[in-house]
Steps between C-alpha positions, in 0.01 A plus 500: 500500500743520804379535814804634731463289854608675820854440563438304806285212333753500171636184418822716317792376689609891473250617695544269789832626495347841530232431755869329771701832415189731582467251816829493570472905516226523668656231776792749541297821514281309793809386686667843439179681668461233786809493587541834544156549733669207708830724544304802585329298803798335630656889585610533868335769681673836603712378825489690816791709542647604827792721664706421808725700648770376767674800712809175583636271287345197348688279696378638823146490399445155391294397755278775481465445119443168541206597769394779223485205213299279740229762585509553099426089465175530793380738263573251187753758342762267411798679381582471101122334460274795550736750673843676407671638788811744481762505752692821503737544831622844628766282661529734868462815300164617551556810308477251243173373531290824312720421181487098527090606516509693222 
């Protein structure tokens, strides 16, 4: 009479070769699920967007950007970190500036 052994205590050199390729799969399928919980948690959060609108030119207005920027930094917004800010310029035409806001 045979008695059939679990796989796992088998001296057949086929099923050891079994048990490493179930392993093997079941290695990949952990790594595969891991890895992807670890790229979930590493997302950036949603960044802070702001407008600002300049009635001159940018060239004219760098010191009071720069002031603007600084004021940002007391507040720890630190501009491409955890705040986008979009320049749009009228450039002297203030009938500009409801479009440029829109």
């Amino acid at each position: 009479m045979h008695v059939k052994t679990w796989a796992l205590f088998s001296n057949n050199p086929k099923s050891k070769i079994q048990n490493r390729k179930w392993a093997g799969v079941f290695a990949v399928a952990l790594i595969c699920a891991v890895g992807g919980v670890a790229a979930e948690a590493q997302q950036t959060t949603k960044m802070a967007r702001m407008g600002f609108l300049g009635a001159k030119f940018p060239s004219t207005e760098s010191a009071r950007i720069e002031a603007f920027r600084q004021g940002l930094r007391e507040l720890r917004y630190i501009e491409g970190k955890n705040i986008l800010i979009e320049y749009r310029w009228a450039e002297g035409k203030l009938d500009r500036l409801p479009e440029l806001a829109a």
